Amino acid sequence: MTETDLPAGPPADLPAEGLRALDRLVGTWAVTGGAEGTVRYEWMPGGFFLVQNVELTQFGSPVTGMEVIGNLRPFGEPAGADVVSRYYDSNGNTFDYVYELNGDTLTIWAGAKGSPAYYEGRFSADGTTATGDWVYPGGGGYTSTMTRI
């Protein structure tokens, strides 16, 4: 079977509303707090995936990474409801997340939605900063602030 023999799958005319809400992340941000450095968000052509490029120092070690954020759409199936991501870093890690933006509150769960490991932060009224906390089960975590540059 060749690629041209495969069905294209259902059409996806527009990216999902929950994903489009993350447009406010697009741009370059200075990160301070438990991790320091910069992150950059940009849309892939078509607008179905948001890509984050990471250059941070965390726990005293430099780390670079790339995250692809969007709605899962397995071959031949409709797009999933949750906005999910997979992150890859220079230390060989892969992490999965679920994103949700309600008003000015951004929640990022590590693994599945409702996970006890998560980030919850709020955007400032002008959208130039987002401040919140990474919470880890059993204690730990840290405060993180992103400032648009």
Short mmCIF file of N, CA and C in Angstrom, two decimals:
data_model
loop_
_atom_site.label_atom_id
_atom_site.label_comp_id
_atom_site.label_asym_id
_atom_site.label_seq_id
_atom_site.Cartn_x
_atom_site.Cartn_y
_atom_site.Cartn_z
N MET A 1 0.85 -1.17 0.00
CA MET A 1 0.00 0.00 0.00
C MET A 1 0.90 1.23 0.00
N THR A 2 0.61 2.15 -0.88
CA THR A 2 1.38 3.38 -0.94
C THR A 2 0.64 4.49 -0.22
N GLU A 3 1.34 5.58 0.01
CA GLU A 3 0.74 6.71 0.70
C GLU A 3 -0.48 7.24 -0.04
N THR A 4 -0.47 7.19 -1.37
CA THR A 4 -1.61 7.70 -2.14
C THR A 4 -2.82 6.79 -2.02
N ASP A 5 -2.65 5.53 -1.58
CA ASP A 5 -3.77 4.63 -1.38
C ASP A 5 -4.49 4.85 -0.05
N LEU A 6 -3.85 5.58 0.86
CA LEU A 6 -4.42 5.77 2.19
C LEU A 6 -5.48 6.87 2.16
N PRO A 7 -6.61 6.66 2.84
CA PRO A 7 -7.60 7.73 2.89
C PRO A 7 -7.07 8.91 3.68
N ALA A 8 -7.53 10.09 3.32
CA ALA A 8 -7.04 11.32 3.94
C ALA A 8 -7.56 11.50 5.35
N GLY A 9 -8.62 10.80 5.74
CA GLY A 9 -9.22 11.00 7.05
C GLY A 9 -10.22 12.14 6.98
N PRO A 10 -10.96 12.34 8.04
CA PRO A 10 -11.99 13.38 8.01
C PRO A 10 -11.35 14.76 7.89
N PRO A 11 -12.02 15.68 7.21
CA PRO A 11 -11.46 17.02 7.08
C PRO A 11 -11.48 17.74 8.43
N ALA A 12 -10.49 18.56 8.63
CA ALA A 12 -10.42 19.39 9.83
C ALA A 12 -10.33 20.83 9.34
N ASP A 13 -11.48 21.48 9.21
CA ASP A 13 -11.52 22.80 8.61
C ASP A 13 -10.83 23.86 9.45
N LEU A 14 -11.04 23.80 10.75
CA LEU A 14 -10.48 24.81 11.63
C LEU A 14 -9.91 24.17 12.88
N PRO A 15 -8.83 24.73 13.41
CA PRO A 15 -8.35 24.24 14.70
C PRO A 15 -9.42 24.43 15.77
N ALA A 16 -9.42 23.57 16.78
CA ALA A 16 -10.41 23.62 17.86
C ALA A 16 -10.27 24.92 18.66
N GLU A 17 -11.39 25.36 19.21
CA GLU A 17 -11.43 26.60 19.98
C GLU A 17 -10.45 26.58 21.16
N GLY A 18 -10.38 25.45 21.88
CA GLY A 18 -9.47 25.36 23.02
C GLY A 18 -8.02 25.54 22.63
N LEU A 19 -7.67 25.08 21.44
CA LEU A 19 -6.31 25.26 20.93
C LEU A 19 -6.10 26.71 20.48
N ARG A 20 -7.06 27.26 19.77
CA ARG A 20 -6.94 28.65 19.29
C ARG A 20 -6.78 29.62 20.45
N ALA A 21 -7.35 29.29 21.61
CA ALA A 21 -7.23 30.17 22.79
C ALA A 21 -5.78 30.35 23.21
N LEU A 22 -4.93 29.37 22.87
CA LEU A 22 -3.52 29.45 23.26
C LEU A 22 -2.73 30.42 22.40
N ASP A 23 -3.39 31.09 21.46
CA ASP A 23 -2.73 32.09 20.63
C ASP A 23 -2.05 33.16 21.47
N ARG A 24 -2.58 33.40 22.66
CA ARG A 24 -1.97 34.44 23.52
C ARG A 24 -0.57 34.05 24.00
N LEU A 25 -0.17 32.78 23.79
CA LEU A 25 1.19 32.37 24.13
C LEU A 25 2.19 32.71 23.02
N VAL A 26 1.73 32.95 21.80
CA VAL A 26 2.63 33.14 20.67
C VAL A 26 3.56 34.31 20.93
N GLY A 27 4.84 34.06 20.70
CA GLY A 27 5.87 35.07 20.91
C GLY A 27 6.99 34.50 21.75
N THR A 28 7.91 35.36 22.15
CA THR A 28 9.06 34.97 22.96
C THR A 28 8.87 35.52 24.37
N TRP A 29 9.17 34.67 25.35
CA TRP A 29 8.97 34.99 26.75
C TRP A 29 10.26 34.75 27.54
N ALA A 30 10.57 35.67 28.46
CA ALA A 30 11.64 35.45 29.44
C ALA A 30 11.01 34.72 30.62
N VAL A 31 11.65 33.64 31.04
CA VAL A 31 11.14 32.83 32.15
C VAL A 31 12.04 33.04 33.36
N THR A 32 11.41 33.29 34.53
CA THR A 32 12.14 33.41 35.79
C THR A 32 11.43 32.57 36.84
N GLY A 33 12.16 32.27 37.90
CA GLY A 33 11.61 31.45 38.98
C GLY A 33 12.41 30.17 39.08
N GLY A 34 11.74 29.04 39.19
CA GLY A 34 12.43 27.75 39.33
C GLY A 34 13.20 27.34 38.10
N ALA A 35 12.88 27.93 36.95
CA ALA A 35 13.64 27.74 35.71
C ALA A 35 13.88 29.13 35.14
N GLU A 36 15.03 29.32 34.51
CA GLU A 36 15.41 30.63 33.98
C GLU A 36 15.80 30.48 32.52
N GLY A 37 15.38 31.44 31.69
CA GLY A 37 15.77 31.42 30.28
C GLY A 37 14.67 31.96 29.40
N THR A 38 14.53 31.40 28.20
CA THR A 38 13.51 31.87 27.28
C THR A 38 12.74 30.69 26.69
N VAL A 39 11.50 30.97 26.33
CA VAL A 39 10.67 30.04 25.57
C VAL A 39 10.04 30.83 24.43
N ARG A 40 9.82 30.16 23.31
CA ARG A 40 9.20 30.80 22.15
C ARG A 40 8.09 29.89 21.64
N TYR A 41 6.92 30.46 21.45
CA TYR A 41 5.77 29.74 20.90
C TYR A 41 5.48 30.26 19.50
N GLU A 42 5.22 29.35 18.56
CA GLU A 42 4.82 29.74 17.21
C GLU A 42 3.92 28.68 16.61
N TRP A 43 3.01 29.11 15.74
CA TRP A 43 2.09 28.19 15.08
C TRP A 43 2.77 27.51 13.91
N MET A 44 2.52 26.22 13.76
CA MET A 44 2.89 25.54 12.53
C MET A 44 1.93 26.03 11.45
N PRO A 45 2.34 26.00 10.18
CA PRO A 45 1.40 26.36 9.11
C PRO A 45 0.11 25.54 9.26
N GLY A 46 -1.01 26.17 9.03
CA GLY A 46 -2.32 25.54 9.17
C GLY A 46 -2.97 25.84 10.50
N GLY A 47 -2.17 26.15 11.54
CA GLY A 47 -2.70 26.52 12.84
C GLY A 47 -3.22 25.38 13.69
N PHE A 48 -2.91 24.13 13.33
CA PHE A 48 -3.40 22.99 14.11
C PHE A 48 -2.44 22.58 15.22
N PHE A 49 -1.20 23.11 15.19
CA PHE A 49 -0.23 22.78 16.22
C PHE A 49 0.56 24.02 16.60
N LEU A 50 0.73 24.19 17.91
CA LEU A 50 1.54 25.26 18.48
C LEU A 50 2.85 24.61 18.92
N VAL A 51 3.98 25.19 18.52
CA VAL A 51 5.29 24.63 18.85
C VAL A 51 5.97 25.56 19.85
N GLN A 52 6.47 24.97 20.93
CA GLN A 52 7.24 25.72 21.92
C GLN A 52 8.69 25.29 21.83
N ASN A 53 9.60 26.26 21.73
CA ASN A 53 11.04 26.01 21.78
C ASN A 53 11.55 26.54 23.10
N VAL A 54 12.31 25.71 23.80
CA VAL A 54 12.71 25.98 25.18
C VAL A 54 14.23 26.07 25.28
N GLU A 55 14.71 27.11 25.95
CA GLU A 55 16.13 27.25 26.31
C GLU A 55 16.16 27.73 27.75
N LEU A 56 16.32 26.80 28.69
CA LEU A 56 16.24 27.11 30.11
C LEU A 56 17.43 26.54 30.88
N THR A 57 17.61 27.07 32.07
CA THR A 57 18.44 26.45 33.08
C THR A 57 17.50 26.09 34.21
N GLN A 58 17.47 24.80 34.54
CA GLN A 58 16.57 24.33 35.59
C GLN A 58 17.35 23.43 36.53
N PHE A 59 17.22 23.69 37.83
CA PHE A 59 17.96 22.95 38.85
C PHE A 59 19.45 22.97 38.56
N GLY A 60 19.94 24.13 38.03
CA GLY A 60 21.36 24.32 37.78
C GLY A 60 21.88 23.72 36.49
N SER A 61 21.04 23.09 35.69
CA SER A 61 21.48 22.46 34.45
C SER A 61 20.78 23.07 33.25
N PRO A 62 21.55 23.32 32.18
CA PRO A 62 20.90 23.83 30.96
C PRO A 62 20.08 22.74 30.29
N VAL A 63 18.96 23.14 29.71
CA VAL A 63 18.12 22.21 28.97
C VAL A 63 17.49 22.94 27.79
N THR A 64 17.53 22.31 26.64
CA THR A 64 16.80 22.82 25.48
C THR A 64 15.73 21.79 25.15
N GLY A 65 14.64 22.26 24.58
CA GLY A 65 13.57 21.34 24.27
C GLY A 65 12.61 21.89 23.24
N MET A 66 11.73 21.00 22.80
CA MET A 66 10.71 21.36 21.83
C MET A 66 9.43 20.64 22.22
N GLU A 67 8.32 21.37 22.18
CA GLU A 67 7.02 20.81 22.54
C GLU A 67 6.05 21.08 21.40
N VAL A 68 5.26 20.07 21.04
CA VAL A 68 4.22 20.21 20.02
C VAL A 68 2.88 20.09 20.74
N ILE A 69 2.04 21.12 20.59
CA ILE A 69 0.77 21.24 21.32
C ILE A 69 -0.38 21.24 20.31
N GLY A 70 -1.39 20.41 20.53
CA GLY A 70 -2.54 20.39 19.64
C GLY A 70 -3.56 19.35 20.09
N ASN A 71 -4.55 19.12 19.26
CA ASN A 71 -5.55 18.09 19.53
C ASN A 71 -5.12 16.81 18.81
N LEU A 72 -5.08 15.69 19.52
CA LEU A 72 -4.74 14.43 18.87
C LEU A 72 -5.79 14.10 17.82
N ARG A 73 -5.33 13.62 16.70
CA ARG A 73 -6.23 13.20 15.63
C ARG A 73 -5.64 11.95 14.99
N PRO A 74 -5.81 10.80 15.65
CA PRO A 74 -5.28 9.56 15.10
C PRO A 74 -5.85 9.30 13.71
N PHE A 75 -5.10 8.57 12.92
CA PHE A 75 -5.48 8.28 11.54
C PHE A 75 -6.92 7.78 11.46
N GLY A 76 -7.70 8.46 10.63
CA GLY A 76 -9.07 8.04 10.37
C GLY A 76 -10.07 8.36 11.46
N GLU A 77 -9.67 9.11 12.48
CA GLU A 77 -10.56 9.42 13.60
C GLU A 77 -10.75 10.92 13.72
N PRO A 78 -11.81 11.34 14.42
CA PRO A 78 -11.97 12.78 14.66
C PRO A 78 -10.95 13.27 15.69
N ALA A 79 -10.73 14.57 15.70
CA ALA A 79 -9.80 15.17 16.66
C ALA A 79 -10.33 15.00 18.08
N GLY A 80 -9.42 14.76 19.02
CA GLY A 80 -9.79 14.65 20.43
C GLY A 80 -10.18 15.99 21.00
N ALA A 81 -10.90 15.97 22.10
CA ALA A 81 -11.38 17.21 22.72
C ALA A 81 -10.29 17.95 23.49
N ASP A 82 -9.37 17.22 24.13
CA ASP A 82 -8.34 17.86 24.95
C ASP A 82 -7.20 18.39 24.09
N VAL A 83 -6.61 19.50 24.54
CA VAL A 83 -5.40 20.04 23.93
C VAL A 83 -4.23 19.38 24.65
N VAL A 84 -3.49 18.56 23.93
CA VAL A 84 -2.42 17.78 24.53
C VAL A 84 -1.08 18.15 23.89
N SER A 85 0.00 17.70 24.53
CA SER A 85 1.31 17.98 23.96
C SER A 85 2.27 16.85 24.30
N ARG A 86 3.35 16.85 23.55
CA ARG A 86 4.50 16.01 23.88
C ARG A 86 5.72 16.92 23.81
N TYR A 87 6.54 16.84 24.85
CA TYR A 87 7.75 17.66 25.00
C TYR A 87 8.95 16.74 24.88
N TYR A 88 9.97 17.18 24.16
CA TYR A 88 11.23 16.44 23.98
C TYR A 88 12.36 17.36 24.40
N ASP A 89 13.32 16.83 25.20
CA ASP A 89 14.41 17.73 25.60
C ASP A 89 15.79 17.13 25.35
N SER A 90 16.80 17.98 25.57
CA SER A 90 18.19 17.62 25.29
C SER A 90 18.74 16.60 26.27
N ASN A 91 17.99 16.26 27.30
CA ASN A 91 18.41 15.21 28.23
C ASN A 91 17.77 13.86 27.89
N GLY A 92 17.03 13.82 26.77
CA GLY A 92 16.41 12.58 26.34
C GLY A 92 15.04 12.32 26.93
N ASN A 93 14.47 13.30 27.63
CA ASN A 93 13.15 13.13 28.23
C ASN A 93 12.03 13.38 27.22
N THR A 94 10.93 12.69 27.41
CA THR A 94 9.68 13.00 26.72
C THR A 94 8.61 13.11 27.80
N PHE A 95 7.87 14.21 27.76
CA PHE A 95 6.81 14.43 28.73
C PHE A 95 5.52 14.76 27.99
N ASP A 96 4.41 14.26 28.50
CA ASP A 96 3.09 14.55 27.94
C ASP A 96 2.35 15.49 28.87
N TYR A 97 1.59 16.42 28.28
CA TYR A 97 0.84 17.40 29.04
C TYR A 97 -0.55 17.58 28.44
N VAL A 98 -1.47 18.15 29.24
CA VAL A 98 -2.78 18.59 28.77
C VAL A 98 -2.90 20.06 29.15
N TYR A 99 -3.25 20.89 28.16
CA TYR A 99 -3.39 22.34 28.34
C TYR A 99 -4.86 22.71 28.41
N GLU A 100 -5.15 23.70 29.27
CA GLU A 100 -6.50 24.26 29.32
C GLU A 100 -6.40 25.73 29.71
N LEU A 101 -7.06 26.59 28.94
CA LEU A 101 -7.07 28.01 29.24
C LEU A 101 -8.52 28.43 29.46
N ASN A 102 -8.82 28.87 30.68
CA ASN A 102 -10.14 29.38 31.04
C ASN A 102 -9.98 30.82 31.47
N GLY A 103 -10.48 31.75 30.65
CA GLY A 103 -10.30 33.17 30.95
C GLY A 103 -8.81 33.49 30.93
N ASP A 104 -8.30 33.99 32.04
CA ASP A 104 -6.88 34.31 32.16
C ASP A 104 -6.09 33.23 32.87
N THR A 105 -6.71 32.10 33.20
CA THR A 105 -6.04 31.04 33.95
C THR A 105 -5.61 29.91 33.02
N LEU A 106 -4.31 29.65 33.00
CA LEU A 106 -3.74 28.58 32.21
C LEU A 106 -3.38 27.43 33.14
N THR A 107 -3.91 26.25 32.84
CA THR A 107 -3.56 25.04 33.60
C THR A 107 -2.89 24.07 32.63
N ILE A 108 -1.77 23.51 33.08
CA ILE A 108 -1.04 22.51 32.30
C ILE A 108 -0.84 21.31 33.21
N TRP A 109 -1.54 20.21 32.91
CA TRP A 109 -1.40 19.00 33.71
C TRP A 109 -0.29 18.13 33.14
N ALA A 110 0.55 17.59 34.00
CA ALA A 110 1.58 16.63 33.59
C ALA A 110 0.91 15.27 33.43
N GLY A 111 0.99 14.70 32.25
CA GLY A 111 0.32 13.43 31.98
C GLY A 111 -1.12 13.67 31.60
N ALA A 112 -2.05 13.23 32.40
CA ALA A 112 -3.49 13.32 32.08
C ALA A 112 -4.14 14.51 32.77
N LYS A 113 -5.25 14.96 32.20
CA LYS A 113 -6.04 16.03 32.80
C LYS A 113 -6.46 15.60 34.20
N GLY A 114 -6.29 16.51 35.17
CA GLY A 114 -6.62 16.20 36.55
C GLY A 114 -5.46 15.62 37.33
N SER A 115 -4.29 15.49 36.71
CA SER A 115 -3.10 14.95 37.37
C SER A 115 -2.74 15.77 38.61
N PRO A 116 -2.15 15.13 39.64
CA PRO A 116 -1.71 15.89 40.81
C PRO A 116 -0.44 16.72 40.55
N ALA A 117 0.19 16.52 39.39
CA ALA A 117 1.33 17.34 38.98
C ALA A 117 0.83 18.29 37.90
N TYR A 118 0.93 19.60 38.16
CA TYR A 118 0.36 20.56 37.22
C TYR A 118 0.96 21.95 37.42
N TYR A 119 0.73 22.79 36.43
CA TYR A 119 1.03 24.22 36.52
C TYR A 119 -0.30 24.95 36.47
N GLU A 120 -0.45 25.96 37.32
CA GLU A 120 -1.60 26.85 37.20
C GLU A 120 -1.11 28.27 37.34
N GLY A 121 -1.40 29.08 36.32
CA GLY A 121 -0.95 30.46 36.33
C GLY A 121 -1.98 31.38 35.72
N ARG A 122 -1.79 32.66 35.93
CA ARG A 122 -2.72 33.67 35.41
C ARG A 122 -1.96 34.68 34.56
N PHE A 123 -2.58 35.05 33.45
CA PHE A 123 -2.06 36.12 32.61
C PHE A 123 -2.44 37.45 33.23
N SER A 124 -1.54 38.43 33.10
CA SER A 124 -1.86 39.80 33.52
C SER A 124 -2.93 40.36 32.59
N ALA A 125 -3.59 41.43 33.02
CA ALA A 125 -4.66 42.04 32.23
C ALA A 125 -4.18 42.45 30.84
N ASP A 126 -2.92 42.89 30.73
CA ASP A 126 -2.41 43.32 29.42
C ASP A 126 -1.76 42.17 28.64
N GLY A 127 -1.72 40.96 29.23
CA GLY A 127 -1.19 39.80 28.54
C GLY A 127 0.32 39.73 28.41
N THR A 128 1.03 40.60 29.13
CA THR A 128 2.49 40.63 28.98
C THR A 128 3.22 39.75 29.99
N THR A 129 2.52 39.26 31.00
CA THR A 129 3.12 38.33 31.95
C THR A 129 2.14 37.22 32.29
N ALA A 130 2.70 36.11 32.70
CA ALA A 130 1.91 35.00 33.23
C ALA A 130 2.70 34.48 34.43
N THR A 131 2.05 34.42 35.58
CA THR A 131 2.71 33.97 36.81
C THR A 131 1.89 32.86 37.44
N GLY A 132 2.58 31.82 37.87
CA GLY A 132 1.89 30.71 38.51
C GLY A 132 2.86 29.76 39.16
N ASP A 133 2.33 28.61 39.53
CA ASP A 133 3.12 27.63 40.26
C ASP A 133 3.05 26.26 39.60
N TRP A 134 4.20 25.59 39.53
CA TRP A 134 4.24 24.16 39.22
C TRP A 134 4.09 23.43 40.54
N VAL A 135 3.14 22.54 40.61
CA VAL A 135 2.83 21.78 41.83
C VAL A 135 3.16 20.32 41.57
N TYR A 136 3.91 19.72 42.47
CA TYR A 136 4.28 18.31 42.35
C TYR A 136 3.66 17.52 43.49
N PRO A 137 3.20 16.30 43.21
CA PRO A 137 2.62 15.49 44.30
C PRO A 137 3.66 15.21 45.38
N GLY A 138 3.23 15.23 46.62
CA GLY A 138 4.14 14.97 47.73
C GLY A 138 4.99 16.17 48.11
N GLY A 139 4.69 17.34 47.55
CA GLY A 139 5.46 18.55 47.88
C GLY A 139 6.39 18.92 46.74
N GLY A 140 6.99 20.05 46.87
CA GLY A 140 7.89 20.52 45.83
C GLY A 140 7.17 21.40 44.84
N GLY A 141 7.84 21.65 43.74
CA GLY A 141 7.33 22.57 42.75
C GLY A 141 8.01 23.91 42.90
N TYR A 142 7.57 24.87 42.10
CA TYR A 142 8.19 26.19 42.15
C TYR A 142 7.29 27.20 41.45
N THR A 143 7.53 28.48 41.76
CA THR A 143 6.83 29.58 41.12
C THR A 143 7.56 29.93 39.83
N SER A 144 6.80 30.26 38.80
CA SER A 144 7.37 30.59 37.50
C SER A 144 6.65 31.82 36.95
N THR A 145 7.44 32.74 36.39
CA THR A 145 6.88 33.92 35.74
C THR A 145 7.42 33.99 34.32
N MET A 146 6.52 34.21 33.37
CA MET A 146 6.91 34.45 31.97
C MET A 146 6.59 35.89 31.66
N THR A 147 7.55 36.61 31.06
CA THR A 147 7.35 37.99 30.65
C THR A 147 7.64 38.11 29.16
N ARG A 148 6.65 38.63 28.43
CA ARG A 148 6.82 38.76 26.97
C ARG A 148 7.97 39.70 26.66
N ILE A 149 8.83 39.27 25.74
CA ILE A 149 9.95 40.13 25.31
C ILE A 149 9.88 40.39 23.81
#
